[in-house]
Short mmCIF file of C-alpha atoms in Angstrom, two decimals:
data_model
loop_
_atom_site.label_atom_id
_atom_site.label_comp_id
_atom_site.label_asym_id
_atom_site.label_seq_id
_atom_site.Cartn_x
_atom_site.Cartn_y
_atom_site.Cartn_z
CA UNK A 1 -20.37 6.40 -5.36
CA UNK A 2 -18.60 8.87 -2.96
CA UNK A 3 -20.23 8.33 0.80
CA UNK A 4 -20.81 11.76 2.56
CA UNK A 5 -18.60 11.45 6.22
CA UNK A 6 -21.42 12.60 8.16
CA UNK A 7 -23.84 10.09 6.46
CA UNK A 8 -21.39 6.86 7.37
CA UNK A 9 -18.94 6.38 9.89
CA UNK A 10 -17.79 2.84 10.44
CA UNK A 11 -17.20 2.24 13.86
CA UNK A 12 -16.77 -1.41 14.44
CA UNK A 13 -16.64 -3.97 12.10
CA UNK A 14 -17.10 -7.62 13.08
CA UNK A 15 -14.57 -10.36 12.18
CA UNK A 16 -14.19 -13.92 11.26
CA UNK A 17 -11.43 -14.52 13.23
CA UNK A 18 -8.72 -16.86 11.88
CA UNK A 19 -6.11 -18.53 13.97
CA UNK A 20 -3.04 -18.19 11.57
CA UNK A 21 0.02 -15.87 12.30
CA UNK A 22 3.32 -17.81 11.16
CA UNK A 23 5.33 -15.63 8.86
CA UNK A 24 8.27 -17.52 6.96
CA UNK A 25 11.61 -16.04 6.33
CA UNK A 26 12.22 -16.02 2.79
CA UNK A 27 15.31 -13.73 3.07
CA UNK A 28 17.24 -10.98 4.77
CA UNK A 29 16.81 -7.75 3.08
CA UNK A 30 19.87 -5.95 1.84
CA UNK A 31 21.79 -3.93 4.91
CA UNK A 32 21.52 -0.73 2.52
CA UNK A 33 17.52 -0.71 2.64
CA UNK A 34 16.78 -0.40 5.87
CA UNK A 35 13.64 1.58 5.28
CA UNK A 36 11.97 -0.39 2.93
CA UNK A 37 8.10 1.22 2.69
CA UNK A 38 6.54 -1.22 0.22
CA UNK A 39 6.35 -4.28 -1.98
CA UNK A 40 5.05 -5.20 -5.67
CA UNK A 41 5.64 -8.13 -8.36
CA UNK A 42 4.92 -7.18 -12.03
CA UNK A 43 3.42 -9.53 -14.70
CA UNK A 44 6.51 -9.10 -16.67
CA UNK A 45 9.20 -9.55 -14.53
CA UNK A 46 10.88 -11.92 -11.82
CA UNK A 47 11.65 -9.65 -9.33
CA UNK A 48 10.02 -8.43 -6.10
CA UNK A 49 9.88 -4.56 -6.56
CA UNK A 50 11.09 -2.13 -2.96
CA UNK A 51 11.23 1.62 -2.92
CA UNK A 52 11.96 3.46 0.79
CA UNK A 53 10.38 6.26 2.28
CA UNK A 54 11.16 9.55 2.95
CA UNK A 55 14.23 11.22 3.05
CA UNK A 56 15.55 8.05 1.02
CA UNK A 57 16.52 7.82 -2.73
CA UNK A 58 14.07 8.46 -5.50
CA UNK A 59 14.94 4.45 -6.56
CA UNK A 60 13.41 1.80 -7.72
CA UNK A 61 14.84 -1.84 -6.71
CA UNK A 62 13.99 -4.82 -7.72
CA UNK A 63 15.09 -7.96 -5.55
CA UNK A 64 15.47 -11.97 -6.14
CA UNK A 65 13.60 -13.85 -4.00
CA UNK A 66 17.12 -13.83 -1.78
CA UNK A 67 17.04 -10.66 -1.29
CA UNK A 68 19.69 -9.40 -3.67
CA UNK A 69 19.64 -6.35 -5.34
CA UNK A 70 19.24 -7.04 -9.42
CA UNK A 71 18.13 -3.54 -10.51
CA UNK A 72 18.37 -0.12 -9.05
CA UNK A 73 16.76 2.40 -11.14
CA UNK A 74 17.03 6.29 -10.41
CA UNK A 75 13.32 7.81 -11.17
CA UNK A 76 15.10 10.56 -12.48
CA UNK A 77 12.22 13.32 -12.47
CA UNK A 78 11.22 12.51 -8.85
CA UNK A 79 11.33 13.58 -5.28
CA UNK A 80 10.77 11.07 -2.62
CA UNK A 81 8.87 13.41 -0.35
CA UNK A 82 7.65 10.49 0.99
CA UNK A 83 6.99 6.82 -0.99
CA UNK A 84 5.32 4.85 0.89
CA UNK A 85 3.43 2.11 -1.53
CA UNK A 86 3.97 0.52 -4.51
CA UNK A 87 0.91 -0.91 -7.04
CA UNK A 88 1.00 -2.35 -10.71
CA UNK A 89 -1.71 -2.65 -13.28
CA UNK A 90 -2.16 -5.71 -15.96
CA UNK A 91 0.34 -3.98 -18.21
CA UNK A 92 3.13 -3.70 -16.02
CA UNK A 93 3.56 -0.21 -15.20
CA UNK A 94 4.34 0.13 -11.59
CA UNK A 95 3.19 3.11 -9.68
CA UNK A 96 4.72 4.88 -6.32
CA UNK A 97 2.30 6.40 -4.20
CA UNK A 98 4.41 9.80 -3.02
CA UNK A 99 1.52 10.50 -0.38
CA UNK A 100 2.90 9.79 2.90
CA UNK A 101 2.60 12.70 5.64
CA UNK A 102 3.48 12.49 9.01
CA UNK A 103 3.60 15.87 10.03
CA UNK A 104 -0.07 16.84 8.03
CA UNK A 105 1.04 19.74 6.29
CA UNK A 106 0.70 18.56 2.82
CA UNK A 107 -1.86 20.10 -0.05
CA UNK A 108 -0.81 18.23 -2.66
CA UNK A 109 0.35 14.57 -3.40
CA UNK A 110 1.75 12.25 -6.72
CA UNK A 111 1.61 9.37 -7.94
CA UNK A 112 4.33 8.13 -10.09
CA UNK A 113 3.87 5.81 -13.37
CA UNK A 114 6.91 3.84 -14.33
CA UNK A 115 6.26 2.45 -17.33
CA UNK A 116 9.14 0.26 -18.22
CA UNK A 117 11.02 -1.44 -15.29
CA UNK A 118 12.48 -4.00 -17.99
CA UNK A 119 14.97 -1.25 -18.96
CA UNK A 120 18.41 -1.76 -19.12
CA UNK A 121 19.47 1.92 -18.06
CA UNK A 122 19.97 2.71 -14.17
CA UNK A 123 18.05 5.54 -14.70
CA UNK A 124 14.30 6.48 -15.63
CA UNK A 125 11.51 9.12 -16.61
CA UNK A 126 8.30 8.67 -14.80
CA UNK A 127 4.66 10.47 -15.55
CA UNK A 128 2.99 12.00 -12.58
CA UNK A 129 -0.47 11.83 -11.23
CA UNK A 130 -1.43 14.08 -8.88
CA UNK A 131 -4.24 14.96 -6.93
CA UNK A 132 -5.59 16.97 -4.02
CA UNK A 133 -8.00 16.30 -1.12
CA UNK A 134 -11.76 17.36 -1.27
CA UNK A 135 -12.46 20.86 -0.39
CA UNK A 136 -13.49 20.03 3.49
CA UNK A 137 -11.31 17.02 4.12
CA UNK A 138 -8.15 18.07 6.42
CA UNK A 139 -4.50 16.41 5.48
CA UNK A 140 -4.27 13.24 6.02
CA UNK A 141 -1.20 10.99 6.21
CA UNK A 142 -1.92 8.14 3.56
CA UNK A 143 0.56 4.78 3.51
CA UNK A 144 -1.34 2.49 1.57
CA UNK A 145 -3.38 2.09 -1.69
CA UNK A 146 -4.09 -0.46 -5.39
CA UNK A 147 -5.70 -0.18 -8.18
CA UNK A 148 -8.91 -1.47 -9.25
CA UNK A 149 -11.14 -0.69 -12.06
CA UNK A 150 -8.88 2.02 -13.03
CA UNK A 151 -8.79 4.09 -9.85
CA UNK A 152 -6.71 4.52 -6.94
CA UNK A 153 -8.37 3.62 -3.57
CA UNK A 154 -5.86 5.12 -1.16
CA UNK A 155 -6.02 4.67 2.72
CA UNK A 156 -5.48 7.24 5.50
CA UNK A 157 -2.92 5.82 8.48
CA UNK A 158 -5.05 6.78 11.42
CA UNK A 159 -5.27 5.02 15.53
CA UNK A 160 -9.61 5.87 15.10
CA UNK A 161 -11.12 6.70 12.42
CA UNK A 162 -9.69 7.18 8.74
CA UNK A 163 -10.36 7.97 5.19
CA UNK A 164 -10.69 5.85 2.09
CA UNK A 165 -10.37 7.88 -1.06
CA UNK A 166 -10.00 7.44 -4.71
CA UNK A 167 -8.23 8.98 -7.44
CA UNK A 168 -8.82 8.36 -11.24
CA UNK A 169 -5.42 6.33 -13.12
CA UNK A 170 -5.35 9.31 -15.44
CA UNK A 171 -2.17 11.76 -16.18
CA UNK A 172 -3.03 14.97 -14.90
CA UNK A 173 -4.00 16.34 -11.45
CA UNK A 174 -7.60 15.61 -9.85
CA UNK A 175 -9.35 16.12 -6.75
CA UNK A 176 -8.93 13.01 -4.76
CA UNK A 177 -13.48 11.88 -3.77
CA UNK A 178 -14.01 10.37 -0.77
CA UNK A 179 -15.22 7.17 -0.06
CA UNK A 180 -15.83 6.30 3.15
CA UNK A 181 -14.67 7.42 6.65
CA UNK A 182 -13.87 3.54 8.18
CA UNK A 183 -12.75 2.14 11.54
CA UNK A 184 -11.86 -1.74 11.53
CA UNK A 185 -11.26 -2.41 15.33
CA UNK A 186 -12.17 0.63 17.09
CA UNK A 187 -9.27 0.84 18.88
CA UNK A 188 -6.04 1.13 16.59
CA UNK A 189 -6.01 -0.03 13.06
CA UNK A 190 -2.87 1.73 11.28
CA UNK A 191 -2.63 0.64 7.46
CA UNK A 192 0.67 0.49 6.36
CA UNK A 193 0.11 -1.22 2.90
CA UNK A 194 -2.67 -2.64 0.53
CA UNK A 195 -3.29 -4.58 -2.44
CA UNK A 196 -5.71 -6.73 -4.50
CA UNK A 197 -5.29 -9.59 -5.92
CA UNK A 198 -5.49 -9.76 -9.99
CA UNK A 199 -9.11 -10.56 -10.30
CA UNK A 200 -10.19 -7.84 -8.26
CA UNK A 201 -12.23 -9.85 -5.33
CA UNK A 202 -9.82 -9.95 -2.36
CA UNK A 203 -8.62 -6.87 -1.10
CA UNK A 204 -5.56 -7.28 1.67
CA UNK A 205 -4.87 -4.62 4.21
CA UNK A 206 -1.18 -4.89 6.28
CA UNK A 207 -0.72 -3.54 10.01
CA UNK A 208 2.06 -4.24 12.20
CA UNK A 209 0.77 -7.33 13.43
CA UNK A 210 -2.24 -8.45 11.60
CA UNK A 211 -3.33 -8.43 8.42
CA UNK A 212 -7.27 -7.73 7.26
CA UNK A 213 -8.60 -10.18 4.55
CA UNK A 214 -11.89 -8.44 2.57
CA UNK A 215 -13.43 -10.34 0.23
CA UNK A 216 -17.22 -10.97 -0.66
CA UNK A 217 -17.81 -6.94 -1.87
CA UNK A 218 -19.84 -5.24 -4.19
CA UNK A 219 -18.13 -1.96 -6.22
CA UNK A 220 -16.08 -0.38 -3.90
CA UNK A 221 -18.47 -0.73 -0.45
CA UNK A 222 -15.24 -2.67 0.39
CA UNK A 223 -15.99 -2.66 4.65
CA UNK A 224 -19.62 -4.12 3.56
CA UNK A 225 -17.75 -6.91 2.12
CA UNK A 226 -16.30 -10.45 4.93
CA UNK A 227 -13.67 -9.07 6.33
CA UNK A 228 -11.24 -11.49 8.19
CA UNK A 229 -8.71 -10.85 11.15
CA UNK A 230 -5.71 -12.47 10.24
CA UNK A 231 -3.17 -12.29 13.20
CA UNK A 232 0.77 -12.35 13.20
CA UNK A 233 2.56 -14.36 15.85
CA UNK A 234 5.35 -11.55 15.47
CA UNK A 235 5.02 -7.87 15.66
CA UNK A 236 7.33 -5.65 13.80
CA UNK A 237 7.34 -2.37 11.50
CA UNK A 238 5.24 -4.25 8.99
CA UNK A 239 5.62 -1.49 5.06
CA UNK A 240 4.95 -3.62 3.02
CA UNK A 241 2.85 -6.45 1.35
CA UNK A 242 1.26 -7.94 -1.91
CA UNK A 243 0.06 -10.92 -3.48
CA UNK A 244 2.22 -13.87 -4.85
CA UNK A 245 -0.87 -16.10 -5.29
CA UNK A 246 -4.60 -16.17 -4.34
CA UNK A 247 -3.35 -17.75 -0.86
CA UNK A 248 -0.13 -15.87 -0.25
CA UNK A 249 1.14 -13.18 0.29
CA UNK A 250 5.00 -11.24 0.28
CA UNK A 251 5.51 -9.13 3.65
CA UNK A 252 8.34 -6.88 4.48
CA UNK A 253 9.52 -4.90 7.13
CA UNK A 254 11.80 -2.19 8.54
CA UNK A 255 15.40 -3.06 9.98
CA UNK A 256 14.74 -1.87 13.82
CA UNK A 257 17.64 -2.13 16.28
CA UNK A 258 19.13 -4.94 14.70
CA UNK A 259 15.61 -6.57 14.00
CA UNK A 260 13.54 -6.95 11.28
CA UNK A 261 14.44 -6.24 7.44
CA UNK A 262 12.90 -9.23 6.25
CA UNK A 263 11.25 -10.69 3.59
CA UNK A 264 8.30 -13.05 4.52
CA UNK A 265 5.56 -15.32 3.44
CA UNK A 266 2.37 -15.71 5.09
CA UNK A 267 -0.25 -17.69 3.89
CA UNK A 268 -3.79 -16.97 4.26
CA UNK A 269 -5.38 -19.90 4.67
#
């Protein structure tokens, strides 16, 4: 059920506070990607999906676990206005969320379906969902979102408060409804990435240098769920993450000054 913004603000949240924060190298991410915006696996493949952001290619790559490049696919009827997260669904179509906007002057955003990354060509056709905001809702720069229960739940990047909305996983375009207007620390909580783990009862949430662990939630009142603090002993320009088990997780981040571009582990527990 959409929640009206003037009916519920979240203003502080309390945490269960975990003292974790080691992130493991896996591997170096290739010199050519050095604006890597998000990360995905797929049920039917081996590789660890990447796209970059904006004023990147409209590619697809998907990476070994050394960070090699095994398969770069052009979406060929795509713009990468700005791609800034990746999600999947049990069938293995992946899906590019093409909502990222720094500068706020955006009306109208896509999603991309791609529906067969086991292709052999280099290049692809993707279907398009796209959406607009409610009627009263300003533009919003978005950088994360997953899919559950066959809708989008898409995150505003915001210091204060932000915006959780929610788009139906239907070809077409739709008015985005909003769920909730959320703050998780009350002081700076920037979302840079999301995801859900397959059975749908742990919902992660990446910033620079934590990450937010929900679980425990009914529907989607997802902030009325436990939500845990988990804390990086490293701070970097943390895109991307998703699930490689019920305990772990893949992170990546953004070459910086010769720093960065990694792929890494964490685990959660």
């Amino acid at each position: 059920m959409m929640l009206q913004i003037h009916q519920l603000i979240i203003f502080f949240l309390f945490f269960t506070s975990c003292d974790t924060g080691e992130l493991t190298v896996i591997a170096d991410l290739p010199n050519d990607l050095k604006e890597i915006s998000a990360t995905e696996t797929l049920p039917n493949s081996n590789l660890i999906w990447v796209i970059e952001d904006a004023g990147n290619k409209n590619n697809i790559y998907g990476l070994n676990t050394k960070g090699k490049i095994i398969k770069d696919i052009d979406v060929n009827n795509a713009s990468n206005i700005d791609w800034e997260d990746l999600t999947s669904d049990s069938f293995g179509n992946l899906y590019i969320g093409d909502f990222g906007n720094n500068s706020k002057n955006r009306d109208d955003f896509t999603i991309y379906k791609i529906a067969n990354t086991n292709t052999a060509e280099n290049k692809i056709t993707a279907e398009r969902i796209n959406f607009i905001l409610p009627k009263d809702m300003k533009s919003k720069d978005f950088e994360a979102f997953f899919l559950l229960n066959n809708h989008f739940y898409i995150f505003s990047k915001e210091n204060k408060s932000s915006v959780l909305i929610k788009v139906p996983n239907k070809i077409g375009k739709h008015t985005a409804e909003l769920v909730i207007d959320f703050n998780l620390d009350g002081k700076h909580h920037k979302i840079t990435s999301a995801d859900v783990s397959d059975d749908g009862k742990t919902i992660i949430l990446l910033n620079h240098d934590k990450l937010w662990k929900i679980t425990d939630f009914k529907d989607d009142a997802f902030f009325k769920g436990t939500i845990e603090e988990l804390p990086f002993e490293h701070d970097s320009q943390k895109e991307g993450v998703c699930f490689l088990s019920k305990t772990e997780v893949y992170i990546t981040d953004e070459k910086n000054k010769g720093e960065g571009g990694n792929l890494y582990l964490f685990n959660m527990n």
